[in-house]
Structures are given as structure tokens and as C-alpha cells.
CSV table of C-alpha atoms in Angstrom, one decimal:
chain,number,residue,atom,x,y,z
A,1,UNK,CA,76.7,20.8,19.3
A,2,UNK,CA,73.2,20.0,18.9
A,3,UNK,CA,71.9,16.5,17.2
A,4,UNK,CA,71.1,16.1,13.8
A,5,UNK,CA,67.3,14.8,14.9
A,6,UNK,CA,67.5,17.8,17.1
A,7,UNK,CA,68.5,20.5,14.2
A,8,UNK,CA,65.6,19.0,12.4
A,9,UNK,CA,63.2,19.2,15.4
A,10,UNK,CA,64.2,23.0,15.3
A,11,UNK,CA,63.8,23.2,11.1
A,12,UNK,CA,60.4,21.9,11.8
A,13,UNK,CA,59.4,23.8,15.1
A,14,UNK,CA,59.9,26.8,12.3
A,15,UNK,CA,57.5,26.1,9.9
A,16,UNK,CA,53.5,26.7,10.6
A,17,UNK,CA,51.0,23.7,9.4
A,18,UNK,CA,48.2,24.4,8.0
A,19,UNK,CA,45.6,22.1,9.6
A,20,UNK,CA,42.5,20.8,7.5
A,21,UNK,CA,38.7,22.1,7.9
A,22,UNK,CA,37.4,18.7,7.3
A,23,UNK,CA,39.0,17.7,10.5
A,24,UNK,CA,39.4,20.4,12.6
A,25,UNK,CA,36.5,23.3,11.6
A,26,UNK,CA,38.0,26.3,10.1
A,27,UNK,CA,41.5,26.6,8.7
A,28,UNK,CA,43.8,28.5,10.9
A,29,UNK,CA,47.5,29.1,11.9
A,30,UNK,CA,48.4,26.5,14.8
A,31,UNK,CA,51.7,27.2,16.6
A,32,UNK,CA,54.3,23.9,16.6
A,33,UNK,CA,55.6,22.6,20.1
A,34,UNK,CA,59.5,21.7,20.1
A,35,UNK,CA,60.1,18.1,20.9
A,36,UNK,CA,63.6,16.9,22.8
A,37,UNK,CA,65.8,14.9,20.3
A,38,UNK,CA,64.6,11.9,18.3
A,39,UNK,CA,65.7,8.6,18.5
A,40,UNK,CA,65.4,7.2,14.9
A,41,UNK,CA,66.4,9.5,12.3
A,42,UNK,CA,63.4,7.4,9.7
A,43,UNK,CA,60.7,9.0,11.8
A,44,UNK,CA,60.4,12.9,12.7
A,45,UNK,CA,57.7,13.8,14.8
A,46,UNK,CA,56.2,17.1,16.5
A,47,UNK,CA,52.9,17.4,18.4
A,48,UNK,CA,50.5,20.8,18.1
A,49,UNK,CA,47.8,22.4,19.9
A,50,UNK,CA,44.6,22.2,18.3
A,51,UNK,CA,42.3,20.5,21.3
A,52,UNK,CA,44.5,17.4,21.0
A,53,UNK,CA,47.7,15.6,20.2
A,54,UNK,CA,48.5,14.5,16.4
A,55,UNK,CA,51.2,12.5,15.4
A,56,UNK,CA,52.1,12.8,11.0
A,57,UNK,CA,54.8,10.7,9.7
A,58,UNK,CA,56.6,12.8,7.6
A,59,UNK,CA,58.9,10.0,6.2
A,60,UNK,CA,55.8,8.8,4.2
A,61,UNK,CA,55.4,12.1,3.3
A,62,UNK,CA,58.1,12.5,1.3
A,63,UNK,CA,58.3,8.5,0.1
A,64,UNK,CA,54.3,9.6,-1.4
A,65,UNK,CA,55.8,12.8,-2.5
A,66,UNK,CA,57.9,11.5,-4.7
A,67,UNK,CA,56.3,8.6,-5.9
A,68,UNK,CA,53.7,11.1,-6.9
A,69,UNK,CA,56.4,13.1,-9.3
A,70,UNK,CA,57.4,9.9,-10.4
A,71,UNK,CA,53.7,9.4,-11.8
A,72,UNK,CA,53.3,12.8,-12.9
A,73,UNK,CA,56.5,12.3,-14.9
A,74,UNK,CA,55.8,8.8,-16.3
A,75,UNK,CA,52.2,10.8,-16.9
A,76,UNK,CA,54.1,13.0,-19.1
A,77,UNK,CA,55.8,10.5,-21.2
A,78,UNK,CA,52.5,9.0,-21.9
A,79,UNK,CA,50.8,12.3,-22.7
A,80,UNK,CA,53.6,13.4,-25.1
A,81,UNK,CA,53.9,10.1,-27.0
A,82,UNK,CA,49.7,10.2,-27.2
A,83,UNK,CA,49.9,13.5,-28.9
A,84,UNK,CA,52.5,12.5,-31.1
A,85,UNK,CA,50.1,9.2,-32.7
A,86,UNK,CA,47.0,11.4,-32.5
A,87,UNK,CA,48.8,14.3,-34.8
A,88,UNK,CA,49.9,11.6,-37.1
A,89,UNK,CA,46.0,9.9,-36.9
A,90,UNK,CA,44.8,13.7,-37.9
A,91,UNK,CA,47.6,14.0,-41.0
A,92,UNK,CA,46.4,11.0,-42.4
A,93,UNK,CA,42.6,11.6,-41.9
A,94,UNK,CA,43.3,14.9,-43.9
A,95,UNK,CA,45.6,13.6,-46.7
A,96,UNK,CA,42.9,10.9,-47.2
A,97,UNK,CA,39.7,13.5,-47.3
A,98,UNK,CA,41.9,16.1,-49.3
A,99,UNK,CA,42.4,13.4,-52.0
A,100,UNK,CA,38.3,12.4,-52.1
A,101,UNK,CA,37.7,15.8,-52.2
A,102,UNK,CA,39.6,16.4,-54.7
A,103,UNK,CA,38.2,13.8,-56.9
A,104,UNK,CA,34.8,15.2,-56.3
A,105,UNK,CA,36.3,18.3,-57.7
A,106,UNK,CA,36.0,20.3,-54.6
A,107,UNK,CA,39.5,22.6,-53.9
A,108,UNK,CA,40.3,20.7,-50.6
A,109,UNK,CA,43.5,23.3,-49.3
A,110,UNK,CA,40.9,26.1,-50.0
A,111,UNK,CA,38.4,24.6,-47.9
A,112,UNK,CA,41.3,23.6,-45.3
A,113,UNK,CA,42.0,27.5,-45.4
A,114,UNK,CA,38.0,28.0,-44.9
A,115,UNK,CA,38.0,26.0,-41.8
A,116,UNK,CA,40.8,27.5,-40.8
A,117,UNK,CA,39.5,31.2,-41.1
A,118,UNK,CA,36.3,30.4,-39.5
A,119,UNK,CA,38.2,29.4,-35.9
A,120,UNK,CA,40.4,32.6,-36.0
A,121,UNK,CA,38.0,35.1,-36.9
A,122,UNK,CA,34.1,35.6,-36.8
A,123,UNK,CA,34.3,39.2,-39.0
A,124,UNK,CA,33.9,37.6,-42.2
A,125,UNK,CA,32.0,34.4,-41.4
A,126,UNK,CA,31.7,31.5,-43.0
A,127,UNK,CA,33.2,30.9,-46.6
A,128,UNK,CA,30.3,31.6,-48.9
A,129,UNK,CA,31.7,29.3,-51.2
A,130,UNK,CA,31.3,26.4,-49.2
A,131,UNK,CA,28.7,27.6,-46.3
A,132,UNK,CA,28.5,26.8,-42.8
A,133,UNK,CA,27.7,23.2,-42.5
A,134,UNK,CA,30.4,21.9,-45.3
A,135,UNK,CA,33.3,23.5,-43.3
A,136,UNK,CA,31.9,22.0,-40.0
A,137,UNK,CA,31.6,18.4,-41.4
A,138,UNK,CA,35.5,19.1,-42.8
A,139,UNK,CA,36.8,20.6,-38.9
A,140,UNK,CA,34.6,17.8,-37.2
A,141,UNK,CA,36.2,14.9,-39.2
A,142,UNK,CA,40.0,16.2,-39.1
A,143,UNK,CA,39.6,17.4,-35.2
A,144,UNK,CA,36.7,15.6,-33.7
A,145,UNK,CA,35.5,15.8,-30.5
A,146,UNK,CA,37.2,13.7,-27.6
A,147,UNK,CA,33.6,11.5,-27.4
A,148,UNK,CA,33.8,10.9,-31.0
A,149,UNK,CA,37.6,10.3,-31.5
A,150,UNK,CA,37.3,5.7,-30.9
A,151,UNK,CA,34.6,6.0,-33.6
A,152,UNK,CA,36.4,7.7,-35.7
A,153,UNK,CA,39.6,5.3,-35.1
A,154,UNK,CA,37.8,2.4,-35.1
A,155,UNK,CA,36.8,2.6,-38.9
A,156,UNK,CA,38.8,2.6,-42.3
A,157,UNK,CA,40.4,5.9,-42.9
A,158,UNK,CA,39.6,5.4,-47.1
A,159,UNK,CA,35.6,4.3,-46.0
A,160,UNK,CA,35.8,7.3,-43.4
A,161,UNK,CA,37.2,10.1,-45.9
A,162,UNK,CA,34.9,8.7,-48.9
A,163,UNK,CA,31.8,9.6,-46.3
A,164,UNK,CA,32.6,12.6,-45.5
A,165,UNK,CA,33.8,13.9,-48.4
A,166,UNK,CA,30.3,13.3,-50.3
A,167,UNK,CA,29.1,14.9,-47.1
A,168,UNK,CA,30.8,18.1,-47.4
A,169,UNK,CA,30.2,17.5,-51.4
A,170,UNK,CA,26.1,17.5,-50.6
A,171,UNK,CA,26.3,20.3,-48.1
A,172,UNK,CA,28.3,22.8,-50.3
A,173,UNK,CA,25.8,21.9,-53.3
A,174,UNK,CA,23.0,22.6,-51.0
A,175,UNK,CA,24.5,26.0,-49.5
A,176,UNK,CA,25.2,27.0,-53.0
A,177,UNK,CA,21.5,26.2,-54.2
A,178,UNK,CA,20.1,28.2,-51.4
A,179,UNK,CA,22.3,31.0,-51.8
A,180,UNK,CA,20.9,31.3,-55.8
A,181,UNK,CA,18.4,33.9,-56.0
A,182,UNK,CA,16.7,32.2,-59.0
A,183,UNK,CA,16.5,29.0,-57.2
A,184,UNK,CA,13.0,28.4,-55.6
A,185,UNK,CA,12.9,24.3,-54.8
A,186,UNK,CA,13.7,25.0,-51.4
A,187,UNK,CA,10.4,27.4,-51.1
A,188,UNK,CA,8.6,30.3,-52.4
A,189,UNK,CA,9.9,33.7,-52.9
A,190,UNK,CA,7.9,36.7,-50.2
A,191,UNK,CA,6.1,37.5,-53.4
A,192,UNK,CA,4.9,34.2,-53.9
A,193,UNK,CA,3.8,33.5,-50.8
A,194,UNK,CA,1.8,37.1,-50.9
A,195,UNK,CA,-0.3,35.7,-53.3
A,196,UNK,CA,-3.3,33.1,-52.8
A,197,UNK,CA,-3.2,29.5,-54.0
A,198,UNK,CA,-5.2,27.6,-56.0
A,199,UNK,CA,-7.8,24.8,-55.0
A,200,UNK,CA,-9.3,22.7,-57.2
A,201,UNK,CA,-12.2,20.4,-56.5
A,202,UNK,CA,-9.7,17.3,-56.6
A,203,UNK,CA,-9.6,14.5,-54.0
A,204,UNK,CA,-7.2,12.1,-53.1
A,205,UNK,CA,-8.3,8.8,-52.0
A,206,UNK,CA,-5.1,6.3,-50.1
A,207,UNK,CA,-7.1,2.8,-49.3
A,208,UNK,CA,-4.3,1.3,-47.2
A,209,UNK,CA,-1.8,2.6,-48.3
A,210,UNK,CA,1.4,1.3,-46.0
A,211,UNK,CA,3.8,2.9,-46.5
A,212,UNK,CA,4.6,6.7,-44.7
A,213,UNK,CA,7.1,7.8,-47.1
A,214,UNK,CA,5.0,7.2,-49.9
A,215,UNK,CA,2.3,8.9,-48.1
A,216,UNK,CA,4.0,11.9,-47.5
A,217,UNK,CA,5.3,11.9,-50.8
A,218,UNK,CA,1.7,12.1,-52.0
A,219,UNK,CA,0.7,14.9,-49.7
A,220,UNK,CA,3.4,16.9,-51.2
A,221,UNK,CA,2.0,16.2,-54.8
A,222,UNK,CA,-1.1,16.8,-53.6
A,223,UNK,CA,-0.6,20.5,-52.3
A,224,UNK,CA,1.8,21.1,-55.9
A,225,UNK,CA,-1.7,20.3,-57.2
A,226,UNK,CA,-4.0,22.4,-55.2
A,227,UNK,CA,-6.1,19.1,-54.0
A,228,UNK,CA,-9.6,19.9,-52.1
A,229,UNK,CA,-8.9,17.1,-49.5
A,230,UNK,CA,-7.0,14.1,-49.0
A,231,UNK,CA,-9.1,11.2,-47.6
A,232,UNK,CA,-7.4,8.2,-45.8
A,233,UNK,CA,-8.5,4.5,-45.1
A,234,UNK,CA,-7.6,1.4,-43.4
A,235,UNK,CA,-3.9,1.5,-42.1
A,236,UNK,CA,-3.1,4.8,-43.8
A,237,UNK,CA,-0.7,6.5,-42.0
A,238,UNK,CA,-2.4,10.0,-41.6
A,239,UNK,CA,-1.4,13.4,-39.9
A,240,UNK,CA,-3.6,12.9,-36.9
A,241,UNK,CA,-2.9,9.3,-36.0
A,242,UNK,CA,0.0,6.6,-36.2
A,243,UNK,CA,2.9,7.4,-38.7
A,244,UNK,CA,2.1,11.1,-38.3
A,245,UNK,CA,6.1,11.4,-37.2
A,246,UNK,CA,7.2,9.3,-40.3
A,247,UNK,CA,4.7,10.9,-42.6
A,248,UNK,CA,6.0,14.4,-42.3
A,249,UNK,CA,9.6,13.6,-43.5
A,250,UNK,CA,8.8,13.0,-46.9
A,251,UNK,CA,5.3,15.5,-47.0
A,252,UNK,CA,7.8,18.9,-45.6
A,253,UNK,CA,4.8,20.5,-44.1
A,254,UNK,CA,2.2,19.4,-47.0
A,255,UNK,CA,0.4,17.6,-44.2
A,256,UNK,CA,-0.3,20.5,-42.7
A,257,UNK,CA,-2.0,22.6,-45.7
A,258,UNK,CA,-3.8,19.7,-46.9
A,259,UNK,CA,-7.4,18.9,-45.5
A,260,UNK,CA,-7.6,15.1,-44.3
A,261,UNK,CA,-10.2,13.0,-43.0
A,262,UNK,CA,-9.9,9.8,-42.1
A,263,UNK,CA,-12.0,6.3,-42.1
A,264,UNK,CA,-12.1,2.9,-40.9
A,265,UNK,CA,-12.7,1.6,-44.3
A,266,UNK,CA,-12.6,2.1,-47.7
A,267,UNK,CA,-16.3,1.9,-48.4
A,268,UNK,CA,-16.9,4.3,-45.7
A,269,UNK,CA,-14.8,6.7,-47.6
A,270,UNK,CA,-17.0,5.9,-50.4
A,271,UNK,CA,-20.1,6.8,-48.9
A,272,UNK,CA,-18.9,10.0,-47.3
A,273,UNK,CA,-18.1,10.6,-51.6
A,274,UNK,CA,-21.3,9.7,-52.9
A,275,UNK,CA,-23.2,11.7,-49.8
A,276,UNK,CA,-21.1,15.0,-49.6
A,277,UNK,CA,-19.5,15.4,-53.1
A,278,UNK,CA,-22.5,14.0,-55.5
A,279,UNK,CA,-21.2,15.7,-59.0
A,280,UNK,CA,-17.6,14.3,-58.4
A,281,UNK,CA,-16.6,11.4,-60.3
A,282,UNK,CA,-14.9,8.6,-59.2
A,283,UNK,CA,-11.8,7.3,-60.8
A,284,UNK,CA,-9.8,4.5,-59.7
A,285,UNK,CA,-5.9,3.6,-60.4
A,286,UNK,CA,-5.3,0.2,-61.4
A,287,UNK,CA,-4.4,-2.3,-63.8
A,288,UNK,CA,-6.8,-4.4,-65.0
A,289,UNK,CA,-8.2,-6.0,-67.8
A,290,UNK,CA,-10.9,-3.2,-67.7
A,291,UNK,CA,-9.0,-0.3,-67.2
A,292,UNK,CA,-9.1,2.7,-69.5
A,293,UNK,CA,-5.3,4.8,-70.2
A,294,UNK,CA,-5.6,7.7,-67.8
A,295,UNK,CA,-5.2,10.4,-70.7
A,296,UNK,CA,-8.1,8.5,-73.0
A,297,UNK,CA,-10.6,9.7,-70.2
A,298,UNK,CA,-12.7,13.0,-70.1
A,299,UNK,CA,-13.0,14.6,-66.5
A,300,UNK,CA,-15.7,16.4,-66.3
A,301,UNK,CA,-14.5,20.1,-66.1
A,302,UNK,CA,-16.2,21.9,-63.0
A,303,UNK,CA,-17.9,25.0,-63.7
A,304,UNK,CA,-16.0,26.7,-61.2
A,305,UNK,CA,-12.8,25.3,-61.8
A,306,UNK,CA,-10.4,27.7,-60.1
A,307,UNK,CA,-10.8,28.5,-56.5
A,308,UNK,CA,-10.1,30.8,-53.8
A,309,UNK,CA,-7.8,29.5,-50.9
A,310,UNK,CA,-10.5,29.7,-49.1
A,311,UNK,CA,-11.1,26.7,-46.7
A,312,UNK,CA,-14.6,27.5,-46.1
A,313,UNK,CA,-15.3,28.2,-49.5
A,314,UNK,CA,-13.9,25.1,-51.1
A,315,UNK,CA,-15.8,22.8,-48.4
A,316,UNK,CA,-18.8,24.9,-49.4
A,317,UNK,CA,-21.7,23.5,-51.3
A,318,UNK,CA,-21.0,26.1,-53.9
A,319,UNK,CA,-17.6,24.4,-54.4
A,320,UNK,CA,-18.3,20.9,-54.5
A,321,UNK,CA,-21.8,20.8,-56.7
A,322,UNK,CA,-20.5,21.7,-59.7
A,323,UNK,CA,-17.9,18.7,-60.0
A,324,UNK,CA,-14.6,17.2,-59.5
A,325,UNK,CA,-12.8,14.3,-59.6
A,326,UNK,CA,-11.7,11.6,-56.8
A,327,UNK,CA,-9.1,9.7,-57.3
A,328,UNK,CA,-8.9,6.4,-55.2
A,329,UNK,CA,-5.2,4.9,-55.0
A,330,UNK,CA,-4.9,1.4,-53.4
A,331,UNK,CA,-2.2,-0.3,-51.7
A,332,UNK,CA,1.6,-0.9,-52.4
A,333,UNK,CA,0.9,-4.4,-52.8
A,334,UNK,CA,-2.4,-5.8,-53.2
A,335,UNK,CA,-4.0,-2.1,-55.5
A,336,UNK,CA,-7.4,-0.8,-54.8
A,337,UNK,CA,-9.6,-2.9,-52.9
A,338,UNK,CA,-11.3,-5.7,-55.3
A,339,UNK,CA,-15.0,-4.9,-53.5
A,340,UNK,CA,-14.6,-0.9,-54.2
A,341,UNK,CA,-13.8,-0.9,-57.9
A,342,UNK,CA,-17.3,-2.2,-59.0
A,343,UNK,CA,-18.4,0.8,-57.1
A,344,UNK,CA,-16.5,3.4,-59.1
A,345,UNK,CA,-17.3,5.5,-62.3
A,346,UNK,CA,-14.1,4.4,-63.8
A,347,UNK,CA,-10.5,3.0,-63.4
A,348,UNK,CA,-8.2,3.9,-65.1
A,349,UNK,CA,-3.9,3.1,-65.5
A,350,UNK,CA,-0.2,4.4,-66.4
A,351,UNK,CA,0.9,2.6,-69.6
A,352,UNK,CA,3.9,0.5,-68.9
A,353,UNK,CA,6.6,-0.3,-71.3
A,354,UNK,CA,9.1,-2.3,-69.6
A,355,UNK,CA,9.0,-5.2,-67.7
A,356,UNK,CA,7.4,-4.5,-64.4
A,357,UNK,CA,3.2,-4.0,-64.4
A,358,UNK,CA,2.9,-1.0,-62.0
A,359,UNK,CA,5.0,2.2,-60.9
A,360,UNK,CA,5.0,3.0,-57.3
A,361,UNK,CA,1.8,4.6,-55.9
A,362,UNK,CA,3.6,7.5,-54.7
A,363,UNK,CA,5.2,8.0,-58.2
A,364,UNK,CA,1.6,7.4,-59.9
A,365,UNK,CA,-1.0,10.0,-58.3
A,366,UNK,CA,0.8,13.4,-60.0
A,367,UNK,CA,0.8,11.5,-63.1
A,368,UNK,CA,-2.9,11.4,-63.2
A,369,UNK,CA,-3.4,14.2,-61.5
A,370,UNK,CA,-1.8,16.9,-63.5
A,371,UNK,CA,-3.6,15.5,-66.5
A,372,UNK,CA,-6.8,16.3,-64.8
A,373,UNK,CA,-5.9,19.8,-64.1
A,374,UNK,CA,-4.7,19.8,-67.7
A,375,UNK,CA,-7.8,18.9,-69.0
A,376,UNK,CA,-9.4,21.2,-67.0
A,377,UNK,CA,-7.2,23.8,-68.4
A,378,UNK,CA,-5.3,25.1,-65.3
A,379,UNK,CA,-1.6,25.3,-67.0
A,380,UNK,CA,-2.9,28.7,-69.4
């Protein structure tokens, strides 16, 4: 009777290895060589051809074997009781956003059902009722991404759910507004924007002005009321040096449609004024002891005073001699420069019938502004 080491010598001689590339070039079929009986049943051995003798314990084989399937197992465990905290994280994320939602008055299972809809089919799209980017926030903040799952964990589920509830509030709201054919904040209608603006000869004058936001904010008022050109001073942020990227937030494009120049200084502004538009007056905002209320003054109506979007014509001399009005607006702080004011035809300023002395620059110039074009008889 053959040996047990001997019947395992065979069992092995049977088998064909598989040798590595890394090693050895190419993978190929080697052919085993049958070894006379071992000695220690712990250790089988067997020797190959492949340009030399190699020796493989397989003992540790099977001990890594096996300590591997005790990890993968152990691996299991783990994975199994992870899924089972993370499903009970998502249920209470959604029972927490479902009632905020509700409070906001949004139907939160309907807009589970929406999210739901939108992963298993792409025939109907999203739910109209709620758009595209309210159901996203909703899926992102029940399921979110692996990356954005410890952020998520790390902050209060009530905080959390009260976010993104106001999120998804905001975003269906804004959906439903664009979606509303009679709705035109977001834009004029293809009609609309058929038709050719109006420019009147009305300036804008920012003497430091520091702020961007109120800047763009004033570049938007000023293309609402077809402004000639906007002329920045100082540390004005403008749209063709510093601030230009914080500017355009609040202006939405204005920045682009309204003409600007820009100075060093106010007075230089001033000059270019007096040398360039002659027949304009010039109007400052401010409170002061001299200042006149903004409706008690009479802007001189231009004889032309409706114009052609016409860039050329409205920097044209036949534009800018019959007159127009510049309106210089001074810093958030400090107003319009104490040395420039002498120099202007009048100043004028907002009544104020609470406690503060001023409103906000930004907040000021279509004040004045559509009282001009008022005056000037632009709303018939």
C-alpha cells in the first residue's frame, strides 16, 4: 500500500499549475514532476520544469486560504450590520424632511413618489409640479452620495431637514414661476426682445462706491431705466477691472448692455461731464442742509427725449446737445465727495421718515431716476 504523503504526492502530480507572467514571461501549462514519499506530512512539496526548480509551501496555502474566508466572512458581518444603520440613518432623514415639508405645505409622499418616478423611468420626465432641481435636492438629501454621506451624518437631522426642505420649497416656487407663461421677471418674452430699447440721455455717476453688490444692483436699475452710460470713480468696482466677478452676480448681465467708463477720480469724471455732455445737468444725492427733495426739482426735458438703441447714435453729438441729466451717487459711507458738490448744478435727497438719515445707495438711484424719466414723460 502506498503512503499517505505518497497518495498526496500523486493527487498533486495530477493537477497542472498555472505559473505567473510576472515571474516567468507568459502564462503556460507546466508539467509537475512526481517526487518519492515525504517525510513530514505539514509540508508537501513537488518541483516543475520551467528553466529551474521552485519549491511552494502549500501548508501556508491553505492556513492564508482560510484565514482569507475568515475575513471575507467577518467582512460580511460588518457589511450587513452597516446597511442595516445606514437604512435606519435614511428613514429618519426622510420622516424628518417629509414633516418640514409638510409644514411648508408641500405634499412630501407625492414628491417621494416624484423622485421615485424620475429613477425608474425617463418617458415622462420630471414632475412638472415640482421640476427638476426640487426632486434632485429631495433624492440627494435621502440617498446622498458616498462622498457626501459623514457630512450629512455629522449634522442635526432637524437643522439638516429644515435646510433642505426650504431648499426644495425655493426651487419648486422657482420651477413653477418659470413654467408661467404670464411671468416675465426671469426675462423678456421673443417678442420683447424683437423690439428695440429705449435710451435716454441719463447718466449714472458711482464716486467710490464700495461695495459690488450694490454696484451691480445699480447697473441693473440702470438698464430697467434705459441709462446713456454709467461712469465709475475711485475704487468702484467696474466691469473691466477689479470686482468685475462680484459685480456681475447682482447686475445678471446689465454690465454687459450698459456703457461704462471709468476714472481715477471723481473730478476727472466731472470734467469728462462738463467737456463731452455740456447741456446735461448735474444732480447730486445727498443729504444736506442744502439739499432740495428729489421730486421738487425740474429736469430739463431733452428735446429728443426718446432714443434709438443705437450705440452710436446715443454717444452722438445729436444725442447728448440737447440735454440730460447726471446723477452723481457717493459712497456707502462717507456720500458724495465734499470737494464735488460745490461743483454741481444741484443736490438733491430721499425724504426720510424714520429713524435712520439715508437709504442704501443701491436702493436710492431708481428712486431718483424714474422720477426723471417721469418728468420727462416716458411712462405714456
Amino acid at each position: 500500500m502506498l503512503s499517505s504523503s505518497f497518495s498526496v504526492n500523486i493527487m498533486l502530480a495530477s493537477l497542472m499549475i498555472v505559473h505567473s507572467s510576472k515571474v516567468h514571461g507568459p502564462i503556460r501549462f507546466v508539467t509537475p514532476l512526481l517526487l518519492p514519499p515525504l517525510r513530514h506530512s505539514s509540508s508537501v512539496t513537488w518541483h516543475w520544469k520551467h528553466g529551474s526548480d521552485h519549491r511552494i509551501d502549500v501548508s501556508r496555502q491553505i492556513r492564508h486560504l482560510s484565514s482569507q474566508s475568515r475575513q471575507s466572512r467577518e467582512a460580511t458581518d460588518d457589511f450587513v450590520t452597516l446597511s442595516s444603520e445606514a437604512e435606519k440613518s435614511r428613514e429618519i432623514r426622510k420622516q424628518a424632511l417629509h414633516v418640514r415639508l409638510q409644514k411648508l405645505g408641500i405634499d412630501a409622499d407625492k414628491l417621494a413618489d416624484a423622485a421615485l418616478r424620475s429613477l425608474s423611468t425617463t418617458a415622462d420626465g420630471f414632475d412638472q409640479r415640482f421640476g427638476k432641481s426640487a426632486i434632485k435636492a429631495y433624492r440627494t438629501y435621502i440617498d446622498p452620495r458616498p462622498s457626501k454621506m459623514s457630512v450629512i451624518s455629522r449634522e442635526n437631522v432637524d437643522v439638516g431637514a429644515n435646510r433642505i426642505a426650504r431648499q426644495i420649497d425655493f426651487l419648486a416656487k422657482r420651477h413653477r414661476s418659470r413654467e408661467a407663461d404670464w411671468v416675465r421677471h426671469t426675462g423678456k418674452s421673443p417678442v420683447d426682445e424683437a423690439k428695440e430699447g429705449k435710451i435716454f440721455p441719463l447718466i449714472l455717476v458711482l464716486d467710490n462706491v464700495r461695495s459690488a453688490a450694490n454696484v451691480g444692483s445699480i447697473y441693473r436699475s440702470a438698464d430697467a431705466c434705459g441709462c446713456l452710460e454709467i461712469l465709475t470713480t475711485g475704487i468702484t468696482p467696474h466691469p473691466h477691472g477689479n470686482g468685475a466677478e462680484k459685480l456681475s452676480k447682482s447686475a445678471l448681465g446689465a454690465e454687459r448692455v450698459v456703457p461704462t467708463l471709468h476714472f481715477d477720480t471723481t473730478q476727472q469724471a466731472l470734467e469728462y461731464l462738463r467737456s463731452n455732455r455740456p447741456s446735461f445737468m448735474l444732480v447730486g444725492m445727498e443729504t444736506t442742509e442744502r439739499s432740495k427733495c428729489y421730486t421738487d426739482i425740474q429736469y430739463p426735458v431733452p428735446k429728443l427725449p426718446l432714443l434709438d438703441n443705437d450705440a452710436n447714435q446715443c454717444r452722438g453729438e445729436t444725442a447728448i446737445s440737447n440735454g440730460g441729466v447726471a446723477l452723481f451717487l457717493g459712497n456707502e459711507v462717507s456720500g458724495v465727495d465734499t470737494e464735488i458738490m460745490p461743483l454741481l448744478d444741484e443736490v438733491v435727497e430721499i425724504p426720510m421718515f424714520g429713524k435712520k438719515n439715508s437709504l442704501n445707495v443701491a436702493a436710492c438711484a431708481p428712486v431718483v431716476m424714474y422720477e426723471v424719466l417721469r418728468q420727462w414723460g416716458a411712462f405714456v
